[in-house]
Amino acid sequence: MSIINELKKRSENPSDDVKIELKLYTLADDLEKKARAHLKRITNILPEFDIHDEKHSEKVIFNIEQLLGSKKIKELSSYELFFLYLVSYFHDAAMAPSDWEINTLKLNIEALEAKIRTQNIKIESLEYQIKLINNK
């Protein structure tokens, strides 16, 4: 049995008046959809990286489920299921910076370039130093 299916099953028969299982399942489903959309940014923004999209997250959750097995999944609390499921989708989320973060980085680069121009620093010299650092 999969983690999300166990959480869904529990949501259909809540164990308390608060209906926490239903809330956890609904939130997990909503956050998973948002994470899938966000993970697509990784490939667009960092094409040189290996694949860290929704397929990678699906593989992570599959591996977790295989390691745990159906018996252990049923023994976990609804909170544990919720977090295990979502960690598979959010563990790489920071690899895809948001637009505002990218714009901030661009502003910082522009400020650095302006400082280089005003102080007559030779860009070729900086490029040479960067190459030296990268080759070490």
PDB file of N, CA, C and O in Angstrom, residues 43-123:
ATOM      1  N   THR A  43      14.515  22.265 -13.835  1.00  0.00           N
ATOM      2  CA  THR A  43      15.059  21.957 -15.153  1.00  0.00           C
ATOM      3  C   THR A  43      15.179  23.212 -16.004  1.00  0.00           C
ATOM      4  O   THR A  43      16.141  23.367 -16.760  1.00  0.00           O
ATOM      5  N   ASN A  44      14.231  24.122 -15.868  1.00  0.00           N
ATOM      6  CA  ASN A  44      14.273  25.367 -16.639  1.00  0.00           C
ATOM      7  C   ASN A  44      15.377  26.303 -16.166  1.00  0.00           C
ATOM      8  O   ASN A  44      16.057  26.937 -16.968  1.00  0.00           O
ATOM      9  N   ILE A  45      15.548  26.407 -14.861  1.00  0.00           N
ATOM     10  CA  ILE A  45      16.499  27.352 -14.299  1.00  0.00           C
ATOM     11  C   ILE A  45      17.908  26.763 -14.237  1.00  0.00           C
ATOM     12  O   ILE A  45      18.887  27.465 -14.452  1.00  0.00           O
ATOM     13  N   LEU A  46      18.009  25.477 -13.953  1.00  0.00           N
ATOM     14  CA  LEU A  46      19.311  24.821 -13.808  1.00  0.00           C
ATOM     15  C   LEU A  46      19.411  23.615 -14.748  1.00  0.00           C
ATOM     16  O   LEU A  46      19.457  22.471 -14.296  1.00  0.00           O
ATOM     17  N   PRO A  47      19.446  23.864 -16.047  1.00  0.00           N
ATOM     18  CA  PRO A  47      19.444  22.741 -16.996  1.00  0.00           C
ATOM     19  C   PRO A  47      20.694  21.862 -16.905  1.00  0.00           C
ATOM     20  O   PRO A  47      20.675  20.716 -17.344  1.00  0.00           O
ATOM     21  N   GLU A  48      21.764  22.391 -16.311  1.00  0.00           N
ATOM     22  CA  GLU A  48      22.997  21.605 -16.207  1.00  0.00           C
ATOM     23  C   GLU A  48      22.942  20.561 -15.087  1.00  0.00           C
ATOM     24  O   GLU A  48      23.784  19.675 -15.028  1.00  0.00           O
ATOM     25  N   PHE A  49      21.967  20.664 -14.190  1.00  0.00           N
ATOM     26  CA  PHE A  49      21.830  19.704 -13.101  1.00  0.00           C
ATOM     27  C   PHE A  49      21.143  18.438 -13.595  1.00  0.00           C
ATOM     28  O   PHE A  49      20.412  18.453 -14.580  1.00  0.00           O
ATOM     29  N   ASP A  50      21.359  17.345 -12.852  1.00  0.00           N
ATOM     30  CA  ASP A  50      20.625  16.135 -13.181  1.00  0.00           C
ATOM     31  C   ASP A  50      19.147  16.346 -12.837  1.00  0.00           C
ATOM     32  O   ASP A  50      18.786  17.297 -12.159  1.00  0.00           O
ATOM     33  N   ILE A  51      18.315  15.469 -13.305  1.00  0.00           N
ATOM     34  CA  ILE A  51      16.863  15.654 -13.198  1.00  0.00           C
ATOM     35  C   ILE A  51      16.399  15.613 -11.734  1.00  0.00           C
ATOM     36  O   ILE A  51      16.655  14.655 -11.019  1.00  0.00           O
ATOM     37  N   HIS A  52      15.737  16.681 -11.324  1.00  0.00           N
ATOM     38  CA  HIS A  52      15.148  16.785  -9.992  1.00  0.00           C
ATOM     39  C   HIS A  52      13.710  17.274 -10.112  1.00  0.00           C
ATOM     40  O   HIS A  52      13.282  18.174  -9.402  1.00  0.00           O
ATOM     41  N   ASP A  53      12.963  16.663 -11.007  1.00  0.00           N
ATOM     42  CA  ASP A  53      11.578  17.074 -11.214  1.00  0.00           C
ATOM     43  C   ASP A  53      10.632  16.123 -10.480  1.00  0.00           C
ATOM     44  O   ASP A  53      11.042  15.383  -9.599  1.00  0.00           O
ATOM     45  N   GLU A  54       9.367  16.149 -10.863  1.00  0.00           N
ATOM     46  CA  GLU A  54       8.373  15.331 -10.177  1.00  0.00           C
ATOM     47  C   GLU A  54       8.656  13.836 -10.322  1.00  0.00           C
ATOM     48  O   GLU A  54       8.343  13.057  -9.425  1.00  0.00           O
ATOM     49  N   LYS A  55       9.267  13.411 -11.415  1.00  0.00           N
ATOM     50  CA  LYS A  55       9.610  11.991 -11.596  1.00  0.00           C
ATOM     51  C   LYS A  55      10.616  11.553 -10.529  1.00  0.00           C
ATOM     52  O   LYS A  55      10.540  10.450 -10.005  1.00  0.00           O
ATOM     53  N   HIS A  56      11.564  12.427 -10.235  1.00  0.00           N
ATOM     54  CA  HIS A  56      12.541  12.144  -9.178  1.00  0.00           C
ATOM     55  C   HIS A  56      11.819  11.992  -7.838  1.00  0.00           C
ATOM     56  O   HIS A  56      12.094  11.059  -7.071  1.00  0.00           O
ATOM     57  N   SER A  57      10.884  12.880  -7.559  1.00  0.00           N
ATOM     58  CA  SER A  57      10.132  12.817  -6.302  1.00  0.00           C
ATOM     59  C   SER A  57       9.304  11.538  -6.224  1.00  0.00           C
ATOM     60  O   SER A  57       9.204  10.921  -5.159  1.00  0.00           O
ATOM     61  N   GLU A  58       8.709  11.146  -7.344  1.00  0.00           N
ATOM     62  CA  GLU A  58       7.935   9.902  -7.373  1.00  0.00           C
ATOM     63  C   GLU A  58       8.834   8.703  -7.078  1.00  0.00           C
ATOM     64  O   GLU A  58       8.431   7.765  -6.384  1.00  0.00           O
ATOM     65  N   LYS A  59      10.052   8.739  -7.588  1.00  0.00           N
ATOM     66  CA  LYS A  59      11.005   7.654  -7.333  1.00  0.00           C
ATOM     67  C   LYS A  59      11.403   7.638  -5.862  1.00  0.00           C
ATOM     68  O   LYS A  59      11.545   6.565  -5.256  1.00  0.00           O
ATOM     69  N   VAL A  60      11.586   8.816  -5.272  1.00  0.00           N
ATOM     70  CA  VAL A  60      11.937   8.896  -3.849  1.00  0.00           C
ATOM     71  C   VAL A  60      10.829   8.285  -3.004  1.00  0.00           C
ATOM     72  O   VAL A  60      11.093   7.461  -2.117  1.00  0.00           O
ATOM     73  N   ILE A  61       9.575   8.652  -3.270  1.00  0.00           N
ATOM     74  CA  ILE A  61       8.460   8.110  -2.479  1.00  0.00           C
ATOM     75  C   ILE A  61       8.327   6.609  -2.713  1.00  0.00           C
ATOM     76  O   ILE A  61       8.061   5.840  -1.785  1.00  0.00           O
ATOM     77  N   PHE A  62       8.554   6.154  -3.937  1.00  0.00           N
ATOM     78  CA  PHE A  62       8.517   4.719  -4.232  1.00  0.00           C
ATOM     79  C   PHE A  62       9.571   3.986  -3.402  1.00  0.00           C
ATOM     80  O   PHE A  62       9.288   2.944  -2.804  1.00  0.00           O
ATOM     81  N   ASN A  63      10.777   4.524  -3.358  1.00  0.00           N
ATOM     82  CA  ASN A  63      11.853   3.897  -2.583  1.00  0.00           C
ATOM     83  C   ASN A  63      11.529   3.863  -1.089  1.00  0.00           C
ATOM     84  O   ASN A  63      11.788   2.866  -0.410  1.00  0.00           O
ATOM     85  N   ILE A  64      10.961   4.944  -0.572  1.00  0.00           N
ATOM     86  CA  ILE A  64      10.564   4.977   0.839  1.00  0.00           C
ATOM     87  C   ILE A  64       9.523   3.893   1.110  1.00  0.00           C
ATOM     88  O   ILE A  64       9.617   3.151   2.098  1.00  0.00           O
ATOM     89  N   GLU A  65       8.545   3.788   0.225  1.00  0.00           N
ATOM     90  CA  GLU A  65       7.491   2.784   0.400  1.00  0.00           C
ATOM     91  C   GLU A  65       8.049   1.369   0.325  1.00  0.00           C
ATOM     92  O   GLU A  65       7.624   0.487   1.090  1.00  0.00           O
ATOM     93  N   GLN A  66       9.006   1.154  -0.562  1.00  0.00           N
ATOM     94  CA  GLN A  66       9.627  -0.171  -0.669  1.00  0.00           C
ATOM     95  C   GLN A  66      10.420  -0.510   0.592  1.00  0.00           C
ATOM     96  O   GLN A  66      10.392  -1.653   1.056  1.00  0.00           O
ATOM     97  N   LEU A  67      11.116   0.470   1.130  1.00  0.00           N
ATOM     98  CA  LEU A  67      11.891   0.242   2.347  1.00  0.00           C
ATOM     99  C   LEU A  67      10.987  -0.035   3.554  1.00  0.00           C
ATOM    100  O   LEU A  67      11.288  -0.895   4.380  1.00  0.00           O
ATOM    101  N   LEU A  68       9.886   0.697   3.634  1.00  0.00           N
ATOM    102  CA  LEU A  68       8.983   0.535   4.770  1.00  0.00           C
ATOM    103  C   LEU A  68       8.139  -0.729   4.669  1.00  0.00           C
ATOM    104  O   LEU A  68       7.952  -1.437   5.651  1.00  0.00           O
ATOM    105  N   GLY A  69       7.583  -0.962   3.494  1.00  0.00           N
ATOM    106  CA  GLY A  69       6.661  -2.080   3.320  1.00  0.00           C
ATOM    107  C   GLY A  69       5.269  -1.716   3.807  1.00  0.00           C
ATOM    108  O   GLY A  69       5.083  -0.802   4.610  1.00  0.00           O
ATOM    109  N   SER A  70       4.280  -2.435   3.321  1.00  0.00           N
ATOM    110  CA  SER A  70       2.874  -2.139   3.633  1.00  0.00           C
ATOM    111  C   SER A  70       2.575  -2.214   5.120  1.00  0.00           C
ATOM    112  O   SER A  70       1.839  -1.384   5.659  1.00  0.00           O
ATOM    113  N   LYS A  71       3.133  -3.215   5.803  1.00  0.00           N
ATOM    114  CA  LYS A  71       2.848  -3.389   7.230  1.00  0.00           C
ATOM    115  C   LYS A  71       3.290  -2.162   8.027  1.00  0.00           C
ATOM    116  O   LYS A  71       2.541  -1.640   8.848  1.00  0.00           O
ATOM    117  N   LYS A  72       4.510  -1.699   7.783  1.00  0.00           N
ATOM    118  CA  LYS A  72       5.033  -0.545   8.531  1.00  0.00           C
ATOM    119  C   LYS A  72       4.271   0.734   8.165  1.00  0.00           C
ATOM    120  O   LYS A  72       4.017   1.570   9.040  1.00  0.00           O
ATOM    121  N   ILE A  73       3.910   0.886   6.890  1.00  0.00           N
ATOM    122  CA  ILE A  73       3.139   2.073   6.478  1.00  0.00           C
ATOM    123  C   ILE A  73       1.848   2.154   7.280  1.00  0.00           C
ATOM    124  O   ILE A  73       1.457   3.225   7.750  1.00  0.00           O
ATOM    125  N   LYS A  74       1.179   1.020   7.474  1.00  0.00           N
ATOM    126  CA  LYS A  74      -0.083   1.002   8.229  1.00  0.00           C
ATOM    127  C   LYS A  74       0.131   1.302   9.705  1.00  0.00           C
ATOM    128  O   LYS A  74      -0.773   1.788  10.373  1.00  0.00           O
ATOM    129  N   GLU A  75       1.339   1.045  10.202  1.00  0.00           N
ATOM    130  CA  GLU A  75       1.642   1.285  11.613  1.00  0.00           C
ATOM    131  C   GLU A  75       1.992   2.744  11.902  1.00  0.00           C
ATOM    132  O   GLU A  75       1.917   3.185  13.046  1.00  0.00           O
ATOM    133  N   LEU A  76       2.399   3.482  10.890  1.00  0.00           N
ATOM    134  CA  LEU A  76       2.803   4.878  11.093  1.00  0.00           C
ATOM    135  C   LEU A  76       1.590   5.756  11.402  1.00  0.00           C
ATOM    136  O   LEU A  76       0.473   5.480  10.957  1.00  0.00           O
ATOM    137  N   SER A  77       1.838   6.832  12.122  1.00  0.00           N
ATOM    138  CA  SER A  77       0.756   7.778  12.407  1.00  0.00           C
ATOM    139  C   SER A  77       0.426   8.567  11.140  1.00  0.00           C
ATOM    140  O   SER A  77       1.218   8.608  10.192  1.00  0.00           O
ATOM    141  N   SER A  78      -0.721   9.183  11.140  1.00  0.00           N
ATOM    142  CA  SER A  78      -1.116  10.007   9.993  1.00  0.00           C
ATOM    143  C   SER A  78      -0.156  11.172   9.794  1.00  0.00           C
ATOM    144  O   SER A  78       0.121  11.564   8.666  1.00  0.00           O
ATOM    145  N   TYR A  79       0.361  11.703  10.884  1.00  0.00           N
ATOM    146  CA  TYR A  79       1.339  12.788  10.778  1.00  0.00           C
ATOM    147  C   TYR A  79       2.629  12.293  10.115  1.00  0.00           C
ATOM    148  O   TYR A  79       3.211  12.970   9.269  1.00  0.00           O
ATOM    149  N   GLU A  80       3.088  11.105  10.513  1.00  0.00           N
ATOM    150  CA  GLU A  80       4.299  10.544   9.912  1.00  0.00           C
ATOM    151  C   GLU A  80       4.107  10.280   8.422  1.00  0.00           C
ATOM    152  O   GLU A  80       4.995  10.566   7.609  1.00  0.00           O
ATOM    153  N   LEU A  81       2.948   9.761   8.059  1.00  0.00           N
ATOM    154  CA  LEU A  81       2.651   9.529   6.641  1.00  0.00           C
ATOM    155  C   LEU A  81       2.662  10.840   5.866  1.00  0.00           C
ATOM    156  O   LEU A  81       3.225  10.934   4.780  1.00  0.00           O
ATOM    157  N   PHE A  82       2.032  11.849   6.437  1.00  0.00           N
ATOM    158  CA  PHE A  82       1.962  13.175   5.820  1.00  0.00           C
ATOM    159  C   PHE A  82       3.360  13.712   5.543  1.00  0.00           C
ATOM    160  O   PHE A  82       3.680  14.123   4.426  1.00  0.00           O
ATOM    161  N   PHE A  83       4.230  13.698   6.546  1.00  0.00           N
ATOM    162  CA  PHE A  83       5.574  14.249   6.381  1.00  0.00           C
ATOM    163  C   PHE A  83       6.443  13.407   5.450  1.00  0.00           C
ATOM    164  O   PHE A  83       7.188  13.950   4.634  1.00  0.00           O
ATOM    165  N   LEU A  84       6.360  12.098   5.551  1.00  0.00           N
ATOM    166  CA  LEU A  84       7.135  11.246   4.649  1.00  0.00           C
ATOM    167  C   LEU A  84       6.742  11.479   3.196  1.00  0.00           C
ATOM    168  O   LEU A  84       7.584  11.506   2.305  1.00  0.00           O
ATOM    169  N   TYR A  85       5.462  11.630   2.971  1.00  0.00           N
ATOM    170  CA  TYR A  85       4.980  11.840   1.609  1.00  0.00           C
ATOM    171  C   TYR A  85       5.484  13.176   1.056  1.00  0.00           C
ATOM    172  O   TYR A  85       6.024  13.246  -0.050  1.00  0.00           O
ATOM    173  N   LEU A  86       5.328  14.224   1.830  1.00  0.00           N
ATOM    174  CA  LEU A  86       5.687  15.559   1.330  1.00  0.00           C
ATOM    175  C   LEU A  86       7.184  15.798   1.268  1.00  0.00           C
ATOM    176  O   LEU A  86       7.642  16.564   0.415  1.00  0.00           O
ATOM    177  N   VAL A  87       7.962  15.156   2.114  1.00  0.00           N
ATOM    178  CA  VAL A  87       9.411  15.344   2.046  1.00  0.00           C
ATOM    179  C   VAL A  87       9.933  14.871   0.687  1.00  0.00           C
ATOM    180  O   VAL A  87      10.903  15.412   0.167  1.00  0.00           O
ATOM    181  N   SER A  88       9.255  13.913   0.095  1.00  0.00           N
ATOM    182  CA  SER A  88       9.661  13.420  -1.222  1.00  0.00           C
ATOM    183  C   SER A  88       9.516  14.492  -2.293  1.00  0.00           C
ATOM    184  O   SER A  88      10.249  14.493  -3.276  1.00  0.00           O
ATOM    185  N   TYR A  89       8.570  15.381  -2.108  1.00  0.00           N
ATOM    186  CA  TYR A  89       8.324  16.430  -3.100  1.00  0.00           C
ATOM    187  C   TYR A  89       9.040  17.737  -2.781  1.00  0.00           C
ATOM    188  O   TYR A  89       9.311  18.520  -3.677  1.00  0.00           O
ATOM    189  N   PHE A  90       9.329  17.980  -1.517  1.00  0.00           N
ATOM    190  CA  PHE A  90       9.897  19.278  -1.150  1.00  0.00           C
ATOM    191  C   PHE A  90      11.395  19.266  -0.866  1.00  0.00           C
ATOM    192  O   PHE A  90      11.980  20.319  -0.677  1.00  0.00           O
ATOM    193  N   HIS A  91      12.040  18.113  -0.851  1.00  0.00           N
ATOM    194  CA  HIS A  91      13.452  18.079  -0.478  1.00  0.00           C
ATOM    195  C   HIS A  91      14.341  18.804  -1.486  1.00  0.00           C
ATOM    196  O   HIS A  91      15.427  19.238  -1.142  1.00  0.00           O
ATOM    197  N   ASP A  92      13.905  18.975  -2.722  1.00  0.00           N
ATOM    198  CA  ASP A  92      14.695  19.683  -3.735  1.00  0.00           C
ATOM    199  C   ASP A  92      14.098  21.042  -4.115  1.00  0.00           C
ATOM    200  O   ASP A  92      14.584  21.697  -5.032  1.00  0.00           O
ATOM    201  N   ALA A  93      13.079  21.473  -3.419  1.00  0.00           N
ATOM    202  CA  ALA A  93      12.365  22.696  -3.799  1.00  0.00           C
ATOM    203  C   ALA A  93      13.274  23.926  -3.846  1.00  0.00           C
ATOM    204  O   ALA A  93      13.098  24.796  -4.693  1.00  0.00           O
ATOM    205  N   ALA A  94      14.270  23.982  -2.995  1.00  0.00           N
ATOM    206  CA  ALA A  94      15.147  25.160  -2.959  1.00  0.00           C
ATOM    207  C   ALA A  94      16.070  25.240  -4.169  1.00  0.00           C
ATOM    208  O   ALA A  94      16.698  26.266  -4.398  1.00  0.00           O
ATOM    209  N   MET A  95      16.147  24.173  -4.951  1.00  0.00           N
ATOM    210  CA  MET A  95      16.971  24.208  -6.162  1.00  0.00           C
ATOM    211  C   MET A  95      16.353  25.090  -7.237  1.00  0.00           C
ATOM    212  O   MET A  95      17.025  25.460  -8.196  1.00  0.00           O
ATOM    213  N   ALA A  96      15.090  25.408  -7.094  1.00  0.00           N
ATOM    214  CA  ALA A  96      14.393  26.236  -8.079  1.00  0.00           C
ATOM    215  C   ALA A  96      14.024  27.567  -7.440  1.00  0.00           C
ATOM    216  O   ALA A  96      12.926  27.728  -6.916  1.00  0.00           O
ATOM    217  N   PRO A  97      14.932  28.518  -7.478  1.00  0.00           N
ATOM    218  CA  PRO A  97      14.618  29.809  -6.852  1.00  0.00           C
ATOM    219  C   PRO A  97      13.421  30.475  -7.520  1.00  0.00           C
ATOM    220  O   PRO A  97      13.193  30.302  -8.716  1.00  0.00           O
ATOM    221  N   SER A  98      12.706  31.217  -6.719  1.00  0.00           N
ATOM    222  CA  SER A  98      11.545  31.936  -7.242  1.00  0.00           C
ATOM    223  C   SER A  98      12.009  33.116  -8.096  1.00  0.00           C
ATOM    224  O   SER A  98      13.184  33.485  -8.090  1.00  0.00           O
ATOM    225  N   ASP A  99      11.080  33.701  -8.815  1.00  0.00           N
ATOM    226  CA  ASP A  99      11.414  34.836  -9.682  1.00  0.00           C
ATOM    227  C   ASP A  99      12.015  36.001  -8.892  1.00  0.00           C
ATOM    228  O   ASP A  99      12.956  36.641  -9.345  1.00  0.00           O
ATOM    229  N   TRP A 100      11.462  36.284  -7.705  1.00  0.00           N
ATOM    230  CA  TRP A 100      11.991  37.410  -6.928  1.00  0.00           C
ATOM    231  C   TRP A 100      13.426  37.135  -6.499  1.00  0.00           C
ATOM    232  O   TRP A 100      14.240  38.055  -6.438  1.00  0.00           O
ATOM    233  N   GLU A 101      13.758  35.874  -6.201  1.00  0.00           N
ATOM    234  CA  GLU A 101      15.136  35.555  -5.828  1.00  0.00           C
ATOM    235  C   GLU A 101      16.082  35.736  -7.019  1.00  0.00           C
ATOM    236  O   GLU A 101      17.180  36.264  -6.872  1.00  0.00           O
ATOM    237  N   ILE A 102      15.648  35.300  -8.179  1.00  0.00           N
ATOM    238  CA  ILE A 102      16.461  35.460  -9.387  1.00  0.00           C
ATOM    239  C   ILE A 102      16.665  36.939  -9.691  1.00  0.00           C
ATOM    240  O   ILE A 102      17.776  37.367 -10.011  1.00  0.00           O
ATOM    241  N   ASN A 103      15.601  37.733  -9.570  1.00  0.00           N
ATOM    242  CA  ASN A 103      15.715  39.173  -9.820  1.00  0.00           C
ATOM    243  C   ASN A 103      16.666  39.838  -8.829  1.00  0.00           C
ATOM    244  O   ASN A 103      17.433  40.735  -9.195  1.00  0.00           O
ATOM    245  N   THR A 104      16.644  39.400  -7.581  1.00  0.00           N
ATOM    246  CA  THR A 104      17.567  39.934  -6.576  1.00  0.00           C
ATOM    247  C   THR A 104      19.007  39.597  -6.933  1.00  0.00           C
ATOM    248  O   THR A 104      19.896  40.451  -6.831  1.00  0.00           O
ATOM    249  N   LEU A 105      19.242  38.374  -7.371  1.00  0.00           N
ATOM    250  CA  LEU A 105      20.592  37.991  -7.795  1.00  0.00           C
ATOM    251  C   LEU A 105      21.056  38.833  -8.979  1.00  0.00           C
ATOM    252  O   LEU A 105      22.218  39.268  -9.019  1.00  0.00           O
ATOM    253  N   LYS A 106      20.164  39.085  -9.928  1.00  0.00           N
ATOM    254  CA  LYS A 106      20.525  39.911 -11.085  1.00  0.00           C
ATOM    255  C   LYS A 106      20.888  41.325 -10.656  1.00  0.00           C
ATOM    256  O   LYS A 106      21.844  41.911 -11.165  1.00  0.00           O
ATOM    257  N   LEU A 107      20.125  41.869  -9.710  1.00  0.00           N
ATOM    258  CA  LEU A 107      20.434  43.216  -9.212  1.00  0.00           C
ATOM    259  C   LEU A 107      21.806  43.239  -8.545  1.00  0.00           C
ATOM    260  O   LEU A 107      22.572  44.190  -8.717  1.00  0.00           O
ATOM    261  N   ASN A 108      22.112  42.197  -7.791  1.00  0.00           N
ATOM    262  CA  ASN A 108      23.422  42.130  -7.131  1.00  0.00           C
ATOM    263  C   ASN A 108      24.544  42.028  -8.158  1.00  0.00           C
ATOM    264  O   ASN A 108      25.595  42.637  -7.988  1.00  0.00           O
ATOM    265  N   ILE A 109      24.335  41.285  -9.209  1.00  0.00           N
ATOM    266  CA  ILE A 109      25.344  41.164 -10.265  1.00  0.00           C
ATOM    267  C   ILE A 109      25.529  42.508 -10.963  1.00  0.00           C
ATOM    268  O   ILE A 109      26.659  42.935 -11.220  1.00  0.00           O
ATOM    269  N   GLU A 110      24.421  43.192 -11.239  1.00  0.00           N
ATOM    270  CA  GLU A 110      24.515  44.511 -11.876  1.00  0.00           C
ATOM    271  C   GLU A 110      25.265  45.494 -10.977  1.00  0.00           C
ATOM    272  O   GLU A 110      26.080  46.285 -11.460  1.00  0.00           O
ATOM    273  N   ALA A 111      25.017  45.432  -9.685  1.00  0.00           N
ATOM    274  CA  ALA A 111      25.720  46.318  -8.743  1.00  0.00           C
ATOM    275  C   ALA A 111      27.209  45.992  -8.714  1.00  0.00           C
ATOM    276  O   ALA A 111      28.052  46.894  -8.694  1.00  0.00           O
ATOM    277  N   LEU A 112      27.538  44.716  -8.747  1.00  0.00           N
ATOM    278  CA  LEU A 112      28.945  44.316  -8.772  1.00  0.00           C
ATOM    279  C   LEU A 112      29.624  44.781 -10.055  1.00  0.00           C
ATOM    280  O   LEU A 112      30.739  45.305 -10.024  1.00  0.00           O
ATOM    281  N   GLU A 113      28.933  44.629 -11.169  1.00  0.00           N
ATOM    282  CA  GLU A 113      29.502  45.092 -12.448  1.00  0.00           C
ATOM    283  C   GLU A 113      29.718  46.603 -12.438  1.00  0.00           C
ATOM    284  O   GLU A 113      30.734  47.102 -12.930  1.00  0.00           O
ATOM    285  N   ALA A 114      28.779  47.351 -11.857  1.00  0.00           N
ATOM    286  CA  ALA A 114      28.934  48.802 -11.768  1.00  0.00           C
ATOM    287  C   ALA A 114      30.135  49.163 -10.890  1.00  0.00           C
ATOM    288  O   ALA A 114      30.907  50.068 -11.217  1.00  0.00           O
ATOM    289  N   LYS A 115      30.308  48.441  -9.810  1.00  0.00           N
ATOM    290  CA  LYS A 115      31.450  48.693  -8.925  1.00  0.00           C
ATOM    291  C   LYS A 115      32.758  48.396  -9.653  1.00  0.00           C
ATOM    292  O   LYS A 115      33.732  49.148  -9.537  1.00  0.00           O
ATOM    293  N   ILE A 116      32.783  47.342 -10.421  1.00  0.00           N
ATOM    294  CA  ILE A 116      33.981  46.985 -11.193  1.00  0.00           C
ATOM    295  C   ILE A 116      34.313  48.106 -12.180  1.00  0.00           C
ATOM    296  O   ILE A 116      35.466  48.512 -12.303  1.00  0.00           O
ATOM    297  N   ARG A 117      33.293  48.622 -12.855  1.00  0.00           N
ATOM    298  CA  ARG A 117      33.525  49.691 -13.837  1.00  0.00           C
ATOM    299  C   ARG A 117      34.036  50.963 -13.166  1.00  0.00           C
ATOM    300  O   ARG A 117      34.950  51.614 -13.667  1.00  0.00           O
ATOM    301  N   THR A 118      33.457  51.338 -12.032  1.00  0.00           N
ATOM    302  CA  THR A 118      33.855  52.584 -11.376  1.00  0.00           C
ATOM    303  C   THR A 118      35.231  52.496 -10.746  1.00  0.00           C
ATOM    304  O   THR A 118      35.893  53.512 -10.566  1.00  0.00           O
ATOM    305  N   GLN A 119      35.676  51.314 -10.417  1.00  0.00           N
ATOM    306  CA  GLN A 119      36.984  51.161  -9.777  1.00  0.00           C
ATOM    307  C   GLN A 119      38.055  50.702 -10.766  1.00  0.00           C
ATOM    308  O   GLN A 119      39.156  50.353 -10.373  1.00  0.00           O
ATOM    309  N   ASN A 120      37.722  50.712 -12.044  1.00  0.00           N
ATOM    310  CA  ASN A 120      38.663  50.326 -13.098  1.00  0.00           C
ATOM    311  C   ASN A 120      39.296  48.949 -12.874  1.00  0.00           C
ATOM    312  O   ASN A 120      40.479  48.750 -13.123  1.00  0.00           O
ATOM    313  N   ILE A 121      38.525  48.031 -12.376  1.00  0.00           N
ATOM    314  CA  ILE A 121      39.016  46.660 -12.213  1.00  0.00           C
ATOM    315  C   ILE A 121      38.872  45.969 -13.559  1.00  0.00           C
ATOM    316  O   ILE A 121      37.833  46.049 -14.212  1.00  0.00           O
ATOM    317  N   LYS A 122      39.913  45.315 -13.973  1.00  0.00           N
ATOM    318  CA  LYS A 122      39.879  44.648 -15.261  1.00  0.00           C
ATOM    319  C   LYS A 122      39.081  43.354 -15.146  1.00  0.00           C
ATOM    320  O   LYS A 122      39.414  42.477 -14.351  1.00  0.00           O
ATOM    321  N   ILE A 123      38.041  43.274 -15.937  1.00  0.00           N
ATOM    322  CA  ILE A 123      37.181  42.100 -15.911  1.00  0.00           C
ATOM    323  C   ILE A 123      37.947  40.860 -16.347  1.00  0.00           C
ATOM    324  O   ILE A 123      37.759  39.786 -15.806  1.00  0.00           O
TER     325      ILE A 123
END
